[in-house]
Coordinates of C-alpha atoms in Angstrom, one line a residue:
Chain A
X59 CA -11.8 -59.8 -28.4
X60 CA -8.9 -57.9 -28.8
X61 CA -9.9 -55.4 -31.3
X62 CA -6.3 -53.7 -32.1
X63 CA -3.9 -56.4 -31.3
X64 CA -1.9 -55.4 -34.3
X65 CA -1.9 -51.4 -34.5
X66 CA 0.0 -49.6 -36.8
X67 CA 0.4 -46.0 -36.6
X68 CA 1.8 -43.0 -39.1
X69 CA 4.0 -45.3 -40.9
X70 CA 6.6 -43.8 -43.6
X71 CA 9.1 -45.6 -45.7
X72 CA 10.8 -44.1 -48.9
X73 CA 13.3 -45.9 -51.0
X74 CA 16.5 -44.1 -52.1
X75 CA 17.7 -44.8 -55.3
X76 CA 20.3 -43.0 -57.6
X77 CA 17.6 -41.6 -59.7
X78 CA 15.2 -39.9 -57.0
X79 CA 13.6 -41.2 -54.2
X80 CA 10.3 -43.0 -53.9
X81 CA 7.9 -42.5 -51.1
X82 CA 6.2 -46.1 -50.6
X83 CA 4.2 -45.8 -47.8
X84 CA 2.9 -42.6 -46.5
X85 CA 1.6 -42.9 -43.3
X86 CA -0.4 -45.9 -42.8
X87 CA -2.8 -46.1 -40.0
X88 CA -4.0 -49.8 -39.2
X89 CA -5.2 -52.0 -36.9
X90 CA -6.3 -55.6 -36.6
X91 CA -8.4 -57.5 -34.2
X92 CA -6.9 -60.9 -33.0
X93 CA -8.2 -63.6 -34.3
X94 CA -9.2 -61.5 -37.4
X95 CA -8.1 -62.6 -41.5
X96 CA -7.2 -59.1 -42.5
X97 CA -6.7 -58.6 -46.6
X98 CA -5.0 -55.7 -47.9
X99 CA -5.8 -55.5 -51.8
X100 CA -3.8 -53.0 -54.3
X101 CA -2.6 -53.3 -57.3
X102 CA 1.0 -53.8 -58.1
X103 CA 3.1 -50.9 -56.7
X104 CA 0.7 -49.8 -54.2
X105 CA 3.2 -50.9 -51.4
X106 CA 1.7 -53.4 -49.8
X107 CA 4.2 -55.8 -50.1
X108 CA 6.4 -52.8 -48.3
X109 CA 3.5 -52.3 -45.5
X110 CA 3.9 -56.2 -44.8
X111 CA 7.6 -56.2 -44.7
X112 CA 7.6 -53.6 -42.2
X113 CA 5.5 -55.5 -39.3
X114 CA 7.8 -57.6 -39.0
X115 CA 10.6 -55.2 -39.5
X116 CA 12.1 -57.1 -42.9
X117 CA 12.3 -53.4 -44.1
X118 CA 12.4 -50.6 -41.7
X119 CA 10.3 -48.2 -41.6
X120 CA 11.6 -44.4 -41.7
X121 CA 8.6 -43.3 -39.0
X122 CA 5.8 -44.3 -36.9
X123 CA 5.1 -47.3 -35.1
X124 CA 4.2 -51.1 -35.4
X125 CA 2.9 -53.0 -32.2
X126 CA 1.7 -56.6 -31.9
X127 CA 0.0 -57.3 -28.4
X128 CA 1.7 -55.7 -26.1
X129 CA 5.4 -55.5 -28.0
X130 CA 6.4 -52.4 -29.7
X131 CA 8.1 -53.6 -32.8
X132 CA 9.7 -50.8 -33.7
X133 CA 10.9 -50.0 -30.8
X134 CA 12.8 -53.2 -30.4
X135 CA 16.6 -53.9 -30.6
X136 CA 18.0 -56.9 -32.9
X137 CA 18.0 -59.5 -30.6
X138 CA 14.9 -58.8 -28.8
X139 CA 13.2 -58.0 -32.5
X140 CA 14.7 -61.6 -33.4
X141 CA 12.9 -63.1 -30.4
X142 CA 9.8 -61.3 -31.4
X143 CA 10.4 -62.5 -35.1
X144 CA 9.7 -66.3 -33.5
X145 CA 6.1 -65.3 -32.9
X146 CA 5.4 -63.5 -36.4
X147 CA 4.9 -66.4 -39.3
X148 CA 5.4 -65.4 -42.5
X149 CA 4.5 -67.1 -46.1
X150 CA 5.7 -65.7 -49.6
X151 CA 4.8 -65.8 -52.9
X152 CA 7.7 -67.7 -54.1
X153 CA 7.2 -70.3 -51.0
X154 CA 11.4 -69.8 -49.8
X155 CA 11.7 -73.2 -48.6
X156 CA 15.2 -74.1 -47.7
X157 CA 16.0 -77.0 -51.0
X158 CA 19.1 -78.1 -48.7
X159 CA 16.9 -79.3 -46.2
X160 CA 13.8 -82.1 -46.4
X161 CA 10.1 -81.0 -45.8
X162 CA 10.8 -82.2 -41.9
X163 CA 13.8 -80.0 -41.8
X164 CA 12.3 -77.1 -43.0
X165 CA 9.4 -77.4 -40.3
X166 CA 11.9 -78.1 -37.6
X167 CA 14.1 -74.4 -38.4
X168 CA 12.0 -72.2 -36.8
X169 CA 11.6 -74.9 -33.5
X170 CA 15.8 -75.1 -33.8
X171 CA 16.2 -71.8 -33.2
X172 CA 13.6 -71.2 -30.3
X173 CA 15.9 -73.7 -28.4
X174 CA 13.5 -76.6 -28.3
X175 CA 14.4 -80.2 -27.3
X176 CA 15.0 -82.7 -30.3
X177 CA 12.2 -84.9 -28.9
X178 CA 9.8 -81.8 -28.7
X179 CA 10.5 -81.2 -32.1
X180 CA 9.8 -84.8 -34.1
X181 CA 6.4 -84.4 -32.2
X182 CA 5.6 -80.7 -33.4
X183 CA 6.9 -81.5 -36.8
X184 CA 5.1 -84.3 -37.2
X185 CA 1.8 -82.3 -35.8
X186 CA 2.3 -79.9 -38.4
X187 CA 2.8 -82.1 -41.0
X188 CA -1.0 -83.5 -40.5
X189 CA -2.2 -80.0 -40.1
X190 CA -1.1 -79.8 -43.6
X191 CA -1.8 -82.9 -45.0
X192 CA 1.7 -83.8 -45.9
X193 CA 2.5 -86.7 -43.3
X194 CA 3.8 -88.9 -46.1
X195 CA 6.2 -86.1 -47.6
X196 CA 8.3 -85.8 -44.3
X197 CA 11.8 -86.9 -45.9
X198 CA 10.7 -85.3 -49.3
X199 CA 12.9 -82.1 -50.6
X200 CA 11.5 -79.1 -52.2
X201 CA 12.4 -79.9 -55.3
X202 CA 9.9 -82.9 -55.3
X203 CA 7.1 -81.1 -54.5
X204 CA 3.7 -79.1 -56.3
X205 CA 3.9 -75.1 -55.7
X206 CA 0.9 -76.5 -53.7
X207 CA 2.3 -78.7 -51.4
X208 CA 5.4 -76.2 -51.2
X209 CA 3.2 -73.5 -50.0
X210 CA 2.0 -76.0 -47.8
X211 CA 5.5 -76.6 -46.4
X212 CA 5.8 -73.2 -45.8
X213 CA 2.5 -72.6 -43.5
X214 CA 3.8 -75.4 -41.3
X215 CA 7.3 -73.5 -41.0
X216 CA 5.8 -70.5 -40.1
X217 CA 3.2 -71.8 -37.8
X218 CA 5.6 -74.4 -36.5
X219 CA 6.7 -72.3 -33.1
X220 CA 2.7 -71.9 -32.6
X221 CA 3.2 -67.9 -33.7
X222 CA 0.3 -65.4 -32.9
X223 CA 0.5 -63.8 -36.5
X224 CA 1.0 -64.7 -39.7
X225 CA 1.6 -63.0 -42.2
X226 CA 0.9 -63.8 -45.6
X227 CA 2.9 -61.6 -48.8
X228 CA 1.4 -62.8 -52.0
X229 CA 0.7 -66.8 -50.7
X230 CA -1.2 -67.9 -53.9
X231 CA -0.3 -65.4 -55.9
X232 CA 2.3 -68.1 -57.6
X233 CA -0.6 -71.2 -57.5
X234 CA -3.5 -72.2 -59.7
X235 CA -6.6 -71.6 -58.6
X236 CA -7.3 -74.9 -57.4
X237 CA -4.8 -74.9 -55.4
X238 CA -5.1 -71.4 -53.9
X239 CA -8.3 -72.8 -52.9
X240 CA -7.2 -75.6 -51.0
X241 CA -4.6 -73.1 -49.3
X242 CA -7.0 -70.8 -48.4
X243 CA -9.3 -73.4 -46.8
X244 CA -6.3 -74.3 -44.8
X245 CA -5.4 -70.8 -43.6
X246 CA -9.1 -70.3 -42.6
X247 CA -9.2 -73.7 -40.9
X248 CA -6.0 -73.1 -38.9
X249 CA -7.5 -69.5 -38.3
X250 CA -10.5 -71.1 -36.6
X251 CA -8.5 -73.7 -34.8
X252 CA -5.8 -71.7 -33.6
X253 CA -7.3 -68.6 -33.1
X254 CA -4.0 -67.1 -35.0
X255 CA -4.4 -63.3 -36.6
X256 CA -3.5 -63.2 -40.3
X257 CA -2.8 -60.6 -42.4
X258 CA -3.1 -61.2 -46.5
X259 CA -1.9 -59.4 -48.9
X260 CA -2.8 -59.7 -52.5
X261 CA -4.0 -58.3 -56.1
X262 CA -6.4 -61.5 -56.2
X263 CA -10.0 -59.7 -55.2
X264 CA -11.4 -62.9 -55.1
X265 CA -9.0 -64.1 -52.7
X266 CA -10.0 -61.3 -49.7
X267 CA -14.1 -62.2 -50.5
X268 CA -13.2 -65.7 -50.0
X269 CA -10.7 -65.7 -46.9
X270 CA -11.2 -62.2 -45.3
X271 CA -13.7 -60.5 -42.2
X272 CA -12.1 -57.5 -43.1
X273 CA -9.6 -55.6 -45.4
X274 CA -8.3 -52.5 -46.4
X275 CA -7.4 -50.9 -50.2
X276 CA -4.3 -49.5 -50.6
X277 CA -3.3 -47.4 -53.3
X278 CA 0.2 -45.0 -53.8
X279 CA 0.8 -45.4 -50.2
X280 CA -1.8 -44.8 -48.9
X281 CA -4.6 -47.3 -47.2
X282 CA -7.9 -45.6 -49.1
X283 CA -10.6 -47.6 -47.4
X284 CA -11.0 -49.9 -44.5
X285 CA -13.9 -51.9 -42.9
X286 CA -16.0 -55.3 -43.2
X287 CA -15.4 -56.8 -46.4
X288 CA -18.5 -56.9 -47.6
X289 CA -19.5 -53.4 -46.8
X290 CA -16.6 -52.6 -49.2
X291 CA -18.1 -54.4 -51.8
X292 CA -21.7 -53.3 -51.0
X293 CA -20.7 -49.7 -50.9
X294 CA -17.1 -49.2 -51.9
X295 CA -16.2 -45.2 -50.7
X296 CA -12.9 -44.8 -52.7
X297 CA -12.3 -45.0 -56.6
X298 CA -9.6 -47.5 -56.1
X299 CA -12.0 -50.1 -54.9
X300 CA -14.6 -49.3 -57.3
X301 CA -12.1 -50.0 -59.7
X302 CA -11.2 -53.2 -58.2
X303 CA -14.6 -54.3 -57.5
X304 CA -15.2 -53.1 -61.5
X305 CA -12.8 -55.3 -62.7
X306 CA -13.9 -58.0 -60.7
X307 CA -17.5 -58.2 -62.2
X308 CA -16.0 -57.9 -65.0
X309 CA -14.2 -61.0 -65.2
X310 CA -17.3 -62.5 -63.4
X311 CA -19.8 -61.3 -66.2
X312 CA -21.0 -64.2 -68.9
X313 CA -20.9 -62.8 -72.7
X314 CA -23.6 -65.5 -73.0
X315 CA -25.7 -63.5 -70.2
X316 CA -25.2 -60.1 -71.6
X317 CA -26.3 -61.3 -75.0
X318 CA -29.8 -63.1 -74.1
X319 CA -30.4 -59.4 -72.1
Chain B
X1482 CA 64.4 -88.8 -76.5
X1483 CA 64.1 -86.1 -78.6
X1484 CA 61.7 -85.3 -81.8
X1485 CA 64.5 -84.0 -83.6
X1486 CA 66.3 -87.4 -84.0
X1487 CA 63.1 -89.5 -83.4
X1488 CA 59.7 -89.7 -85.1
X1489 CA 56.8 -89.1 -83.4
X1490 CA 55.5 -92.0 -82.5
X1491 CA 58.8 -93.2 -81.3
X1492 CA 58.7 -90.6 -79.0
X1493 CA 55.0 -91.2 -77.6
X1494 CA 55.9 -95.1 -77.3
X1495 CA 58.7 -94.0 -75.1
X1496 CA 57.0 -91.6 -72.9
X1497 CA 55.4 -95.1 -71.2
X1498 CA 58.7 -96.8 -70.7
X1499 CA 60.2 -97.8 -67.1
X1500 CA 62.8 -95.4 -67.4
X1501 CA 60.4 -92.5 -67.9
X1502 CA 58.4 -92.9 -65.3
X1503 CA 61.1 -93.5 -63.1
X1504 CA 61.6 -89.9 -63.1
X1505 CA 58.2 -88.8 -63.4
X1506 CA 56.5 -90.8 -60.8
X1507 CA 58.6 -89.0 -57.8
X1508 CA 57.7 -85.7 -59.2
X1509 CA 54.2 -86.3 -59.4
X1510 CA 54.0 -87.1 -55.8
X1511 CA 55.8 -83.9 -55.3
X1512 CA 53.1 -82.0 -57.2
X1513 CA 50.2 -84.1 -55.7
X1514 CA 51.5 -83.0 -52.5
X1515 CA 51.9 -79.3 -53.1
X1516 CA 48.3 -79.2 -54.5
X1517 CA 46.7 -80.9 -51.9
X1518 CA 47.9 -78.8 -49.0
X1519 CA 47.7 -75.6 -50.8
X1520 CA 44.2 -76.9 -52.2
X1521 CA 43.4 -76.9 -48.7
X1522 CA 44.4 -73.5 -47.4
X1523 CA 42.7 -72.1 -50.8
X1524 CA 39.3 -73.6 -49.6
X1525 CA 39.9 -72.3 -45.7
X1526 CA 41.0 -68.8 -46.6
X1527 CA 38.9 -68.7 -49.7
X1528 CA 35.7 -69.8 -48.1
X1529 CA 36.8 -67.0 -44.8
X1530 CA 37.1 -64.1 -47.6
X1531 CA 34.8 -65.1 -49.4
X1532 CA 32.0 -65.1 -46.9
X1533 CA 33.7 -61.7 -45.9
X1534 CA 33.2 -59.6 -48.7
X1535 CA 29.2 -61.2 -49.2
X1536 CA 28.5 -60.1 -45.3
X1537 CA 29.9 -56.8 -45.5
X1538 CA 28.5 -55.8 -48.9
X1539 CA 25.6 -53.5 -49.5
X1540 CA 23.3 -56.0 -49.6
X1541 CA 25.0 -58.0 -47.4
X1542 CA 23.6 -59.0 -43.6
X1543 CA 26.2 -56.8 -41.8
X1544 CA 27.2 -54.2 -44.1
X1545 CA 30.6 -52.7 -43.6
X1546 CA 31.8 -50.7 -46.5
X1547 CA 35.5 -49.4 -45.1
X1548 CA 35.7 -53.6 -44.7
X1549 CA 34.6 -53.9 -48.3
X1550 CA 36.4 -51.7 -49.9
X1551 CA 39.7 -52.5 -48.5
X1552 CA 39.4 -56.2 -49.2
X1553 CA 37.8 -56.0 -52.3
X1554 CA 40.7 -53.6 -53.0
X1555 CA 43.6 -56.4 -51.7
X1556 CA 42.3 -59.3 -53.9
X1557 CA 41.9 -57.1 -56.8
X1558 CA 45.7 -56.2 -56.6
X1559 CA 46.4 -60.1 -56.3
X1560 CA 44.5 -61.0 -59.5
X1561 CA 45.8 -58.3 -61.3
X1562 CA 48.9 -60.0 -61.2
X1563 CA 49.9 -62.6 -63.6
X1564 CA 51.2 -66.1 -61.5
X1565 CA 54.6 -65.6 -63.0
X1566 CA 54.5 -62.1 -61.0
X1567 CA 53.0 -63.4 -57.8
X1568 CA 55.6 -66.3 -57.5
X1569 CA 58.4 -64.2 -58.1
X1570 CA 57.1 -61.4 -55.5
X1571 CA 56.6 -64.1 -53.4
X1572 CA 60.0 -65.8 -53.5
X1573 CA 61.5 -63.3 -50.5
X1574 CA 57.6 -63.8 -48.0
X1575 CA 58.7 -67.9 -48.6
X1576 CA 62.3 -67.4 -47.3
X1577 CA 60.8 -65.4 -44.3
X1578 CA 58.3 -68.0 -43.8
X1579 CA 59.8 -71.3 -44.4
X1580 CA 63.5 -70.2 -44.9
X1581 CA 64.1 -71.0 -48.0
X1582 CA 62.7 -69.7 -51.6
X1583 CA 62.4 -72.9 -53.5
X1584 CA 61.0 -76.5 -52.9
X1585 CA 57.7 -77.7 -52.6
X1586 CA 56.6 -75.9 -49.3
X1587 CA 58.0 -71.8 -50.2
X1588 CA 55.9 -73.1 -54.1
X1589 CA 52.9 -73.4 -51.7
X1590 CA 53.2 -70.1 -50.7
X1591 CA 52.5 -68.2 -53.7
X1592 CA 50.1 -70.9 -54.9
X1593 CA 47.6 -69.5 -52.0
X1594 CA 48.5 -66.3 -52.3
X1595 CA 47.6 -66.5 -56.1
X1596 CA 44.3 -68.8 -55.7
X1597 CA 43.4 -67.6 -52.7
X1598 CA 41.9 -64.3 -54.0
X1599 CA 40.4 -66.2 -56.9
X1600 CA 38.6 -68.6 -54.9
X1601 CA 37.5 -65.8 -53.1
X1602 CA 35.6 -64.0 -56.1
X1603 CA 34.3 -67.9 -56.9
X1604 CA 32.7 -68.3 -53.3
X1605 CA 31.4 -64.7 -53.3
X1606 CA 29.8 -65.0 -56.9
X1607 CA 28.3 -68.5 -55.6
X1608 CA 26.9 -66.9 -52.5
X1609 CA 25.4 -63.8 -54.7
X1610 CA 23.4 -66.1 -56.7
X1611 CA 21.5 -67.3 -53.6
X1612 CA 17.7 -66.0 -54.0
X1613 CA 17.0 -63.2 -51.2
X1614 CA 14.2 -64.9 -50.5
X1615 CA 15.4 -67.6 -48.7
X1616 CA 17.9 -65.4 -46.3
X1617 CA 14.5 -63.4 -45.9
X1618 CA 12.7 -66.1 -44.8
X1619 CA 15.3 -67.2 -42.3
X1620 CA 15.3 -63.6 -41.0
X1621 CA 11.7 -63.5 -40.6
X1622 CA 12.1 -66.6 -38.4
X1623 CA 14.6 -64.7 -36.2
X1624 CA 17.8 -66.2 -37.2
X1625 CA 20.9 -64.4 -36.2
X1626 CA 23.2 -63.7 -38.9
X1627 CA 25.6 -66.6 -37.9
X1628 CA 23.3 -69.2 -38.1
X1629 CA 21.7 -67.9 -42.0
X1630 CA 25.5 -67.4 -43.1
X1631 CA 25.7 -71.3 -42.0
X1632 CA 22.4 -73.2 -42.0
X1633 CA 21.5 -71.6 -44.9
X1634 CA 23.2 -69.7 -47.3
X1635 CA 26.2 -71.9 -47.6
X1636 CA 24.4 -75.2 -47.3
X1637 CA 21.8 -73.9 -49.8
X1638 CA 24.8 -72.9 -52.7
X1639 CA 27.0 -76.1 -52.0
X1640 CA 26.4 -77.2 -55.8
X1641 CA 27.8 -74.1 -56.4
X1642 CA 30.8 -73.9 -54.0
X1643 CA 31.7 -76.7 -55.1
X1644 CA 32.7 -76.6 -58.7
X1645 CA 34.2 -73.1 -57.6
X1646 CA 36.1 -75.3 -55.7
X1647 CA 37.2 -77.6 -58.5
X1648 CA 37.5 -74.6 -60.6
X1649 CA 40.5 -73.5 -58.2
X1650 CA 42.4 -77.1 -57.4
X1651 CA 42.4 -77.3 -61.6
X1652 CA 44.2 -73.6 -61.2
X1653 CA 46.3 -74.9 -58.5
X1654 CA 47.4 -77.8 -60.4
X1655 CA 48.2 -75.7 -63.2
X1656 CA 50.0 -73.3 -61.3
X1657 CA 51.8 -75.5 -59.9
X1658 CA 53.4 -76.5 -63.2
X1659 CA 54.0 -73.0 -64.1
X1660 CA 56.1 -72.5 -60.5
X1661 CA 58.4 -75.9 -61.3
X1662 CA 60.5 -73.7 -63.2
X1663 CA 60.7 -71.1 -60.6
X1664 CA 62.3 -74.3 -58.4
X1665 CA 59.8 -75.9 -56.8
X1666 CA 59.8 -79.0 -57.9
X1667 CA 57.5 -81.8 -59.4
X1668 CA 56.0 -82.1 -62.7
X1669 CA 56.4 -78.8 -64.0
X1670 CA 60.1 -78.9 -62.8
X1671 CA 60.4 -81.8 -65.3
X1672 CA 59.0 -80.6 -68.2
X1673 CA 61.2 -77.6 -67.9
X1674 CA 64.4 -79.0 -67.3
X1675 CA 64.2 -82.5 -69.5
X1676 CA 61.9 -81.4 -72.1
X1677 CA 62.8 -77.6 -72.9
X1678 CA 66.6 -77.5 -71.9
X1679 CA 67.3 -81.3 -72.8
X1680 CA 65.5 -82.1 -75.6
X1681 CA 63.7 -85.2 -73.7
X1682 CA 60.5 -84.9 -75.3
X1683 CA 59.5 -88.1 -73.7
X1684 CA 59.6 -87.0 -70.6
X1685 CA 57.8 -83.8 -71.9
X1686 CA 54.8 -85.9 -73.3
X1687 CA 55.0 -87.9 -70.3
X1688 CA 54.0 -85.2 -67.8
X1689 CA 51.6 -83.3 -70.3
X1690 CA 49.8 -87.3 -69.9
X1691 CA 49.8 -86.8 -66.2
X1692 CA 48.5 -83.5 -65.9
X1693 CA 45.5 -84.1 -68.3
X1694 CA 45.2 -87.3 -66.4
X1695 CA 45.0 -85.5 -62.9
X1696 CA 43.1 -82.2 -64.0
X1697 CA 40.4 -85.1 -66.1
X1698 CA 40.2 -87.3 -62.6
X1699 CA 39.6 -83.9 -60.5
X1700 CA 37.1 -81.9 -62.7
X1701 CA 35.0 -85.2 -63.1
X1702 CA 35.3 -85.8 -59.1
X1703 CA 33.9 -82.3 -58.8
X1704 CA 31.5 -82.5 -61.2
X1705 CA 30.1 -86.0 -59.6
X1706 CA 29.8 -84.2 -56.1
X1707 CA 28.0 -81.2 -57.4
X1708 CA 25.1 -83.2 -59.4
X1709 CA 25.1 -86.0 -56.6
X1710 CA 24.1 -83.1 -54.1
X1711 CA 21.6 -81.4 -56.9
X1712 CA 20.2 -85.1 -57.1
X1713 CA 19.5 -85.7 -53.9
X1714 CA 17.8 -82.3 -53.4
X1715 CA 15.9 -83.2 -56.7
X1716 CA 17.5 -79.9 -58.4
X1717 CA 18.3 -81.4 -61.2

């Protein structure tokens, strides 16, 4: 296995506003195995969201460097980075499915773009669609949809063009937990059956336990602590994670339990 | 007819006699026709500009502030100016263009350059209302800027565009009342020369009816279009 098929190196990014300028990531050193479910945790603010955004280039990064396989990201031009875009899925919080277009529309974007043949494209579509469970919404818009089966929607877009990443800003963030559930089952699934590399980022502890072989805390910038995900919550090193992992048991502790002791 | 020998009513009963709309009926096929072309060069240029000044913004997918600037400057020089203004500064452009300064087709000149600026700020506040995330999405899939400017972000705000668009033809047909007196013909001609100058508030009543009539007829067609699309994407 591919043990740094995504490597990230000394990576910078400030925002300029009017007011003063904030420093939102500095320097990040990562990598990721293939085949690997990768969570980054942080509370809000911490930058993942940023650190995300910058693999695949939606924000650019001010320094270092971000390479996938053998592609240096940053080091691409637009139209080559735009190529390379084709093979990085990416899910959001808020889903982003296009509400002009039906569910089979939505799937067949990506697939558009890469040039494929129409034929081609009924048959990945409809692959996708049972991937997701969602053969019977294929003419269905957005709008008639759960935020579950939207989310849905949205993995089959971004794994559509059979990517070698996905990335994943804030998936479930927007979905009841039942739900999240049922979405993480499917990433993990398409994880073991496609072999794909995923990257998660999220606030939701529970949600790395659950989904992750490894992950990294990120606080101000800065990624804190990396390694297995359950030496972390064995033995978490930084504060940031014992506070995470604190407020985690927390929410897990029973009043009823704590009384009877 | 006039209200100062008849009553009312008299008056009103009379604006729906033959000899009325004898008169009215050519002009409103002149004013149909000078709204529907210049209702189509609105939308063409409109849409063009408009789509300009969201792709060169700050935000926007290819920012280009001297391009900006300078058109955000134009339009706000056009809409600063009241219609009355722009017809009349545009009175020598028609003579140049069309060789003469009044009828129908030197009207439709200052009718675009008057709504074409509007439309413009309608189809750029439209476009601004698009979530980010959606053009974010498309550029994580790769999509050159062409094909998000047309697969999705003008698709995506169509509801949108199109009451801006409704919006404008109800300007149009307005304006184009207003320049009747400046010569160019239709209803607004009539109600200027029969019903101020003459007296012939039958006439005048007639083509207030008309123009309620036609701005009713468009605003609903609009309206209709806009929730039929917002239906059928189960918006709404």
């Amino acid at each position: 296995m591919d043990e740094k098929f995504i490597e990230v190196k000394q990576l910078y990014k400030t925002f300029h506003t009017k007011k003063q300028d904030i420093e939102v990531l500095k320097g990040i050193d990562l990598s990721v195995g293939k085949g690997d479910i990768y969570g980054i945790v942080g509370f809000s603010g911490a930058g993942k969201s940023t650190l995300v955004r910058c693999i695949n280039r939606l924000e650019e990064p001010d320094s270092g460097r971000v390479r996938i396989g053998d592609k240096e990201i940053t080091a691409l031009g637009k139209a080559e980075l735009n190529r390379q875009r084709r093979k990085i899925g990416m899910i959001f919080q808020q889903f982003n499915l296009f509400d002009s277009m039906t569910v089979a529309q939505n799937i067949a974007y990506p697939l558009k773009m890469a040039g494929m043949p129409a034929r081609e494209i009924n048959a990945r579509v409809g692959e996708m669609l049972s991937l997701v469970g969602l053969s019977d919404k294929k003419d269905a818009y957005p709008g008639e949809l759960s935020g579950g089966q939207k989310q849905r929607v949205g993995i089959a877009r971004a794994l559509a063009n059979r990517p070698d990443v996905l990335l994943s800003d804030e998936a479930t963030s927007a979905l009841d937990p039942q739900t999240t559930l049922s979405v993480l089952d499917l990433l993990k699934e398409i994880n073991e059956k496609l072999g794909l590399t995923i990257i998660l980022i999220t606030h939701e502890l529970e949600v790395i336990k659950y989904t992750c072989h490894r992950m990294a805390v990120m606080e101000n910038g800065k990624l804190l602590e990396q390694g297995l995900v359950r030496d972390i919550f064995q033995n978490p090193q930084c504060e940031t994670a014992r506070n995470f992992i604190g407020v985690y048991n927390k929410f897990r502790s029973d009043y009823w339990q704590e009384e009877a002791e | 007819m006039s209200l100062y020998k008849y009553s009312f009513w008299e008056v009103l009963r009379n604006a729906f006699s033959m000899e009325v709309w004898e008169r009215v009926l050519p002009a409103i096929s002149e004013t149909m026709y000078m709204v529907a072309i210049s209702s189509v060069f609105v939308l063409v240029f409109g849409v063009i500009l408009g789509l300009v000044l969201v792709m060169t913004s700050k935000e926007g997918l290819v920012p280009c502030k001297s391009v900006h600037t300078v058109l955000s400057a134009v339009i706000n020089c056009f809409r600063s100016l009241p219609q009355v203004i722009i017809i009349i500064v545009m009175l020598p452009v028609a003579r140049a263009l069309v060789g003469k300064s009044y009828g129908s087709n030197a009207c439709i000149i200052s009718l675009v350059a008057s709504c074409v600026p509007l439309f413009a700020r309608l189809v750029e506040s439209s476009l601004l209302e698009l979530d980010k995330g959606k053009i974010e999405a498309a550029k994580a899939m790769g999509s050159g800027n062409m094909r998000i400017l047309f697969s999705i972000m003008v698709p995506e705000t169509m509801p949108s565009l199109v009451r801006a668009f409704t919006n404008a033809v109800v300007i149009i047909i307005s304006m184009t009342a207003l320049a009747g007196s400046f010569g160019a013909g239709g209803i607004g001609y009539i109600a200027v020369t029969y019903g101020y100058t003459r007296f012939e508030h039958d006439l005048l009543f007639a083509t207030i009816i008309v123009l309620i009539v036609i701005v009713q007829a468009v605003q609903i067609l609009g309206d209709t279009v806009s929730k039929i699309i917002l239906k059928r994407r189960h918006l709404i």
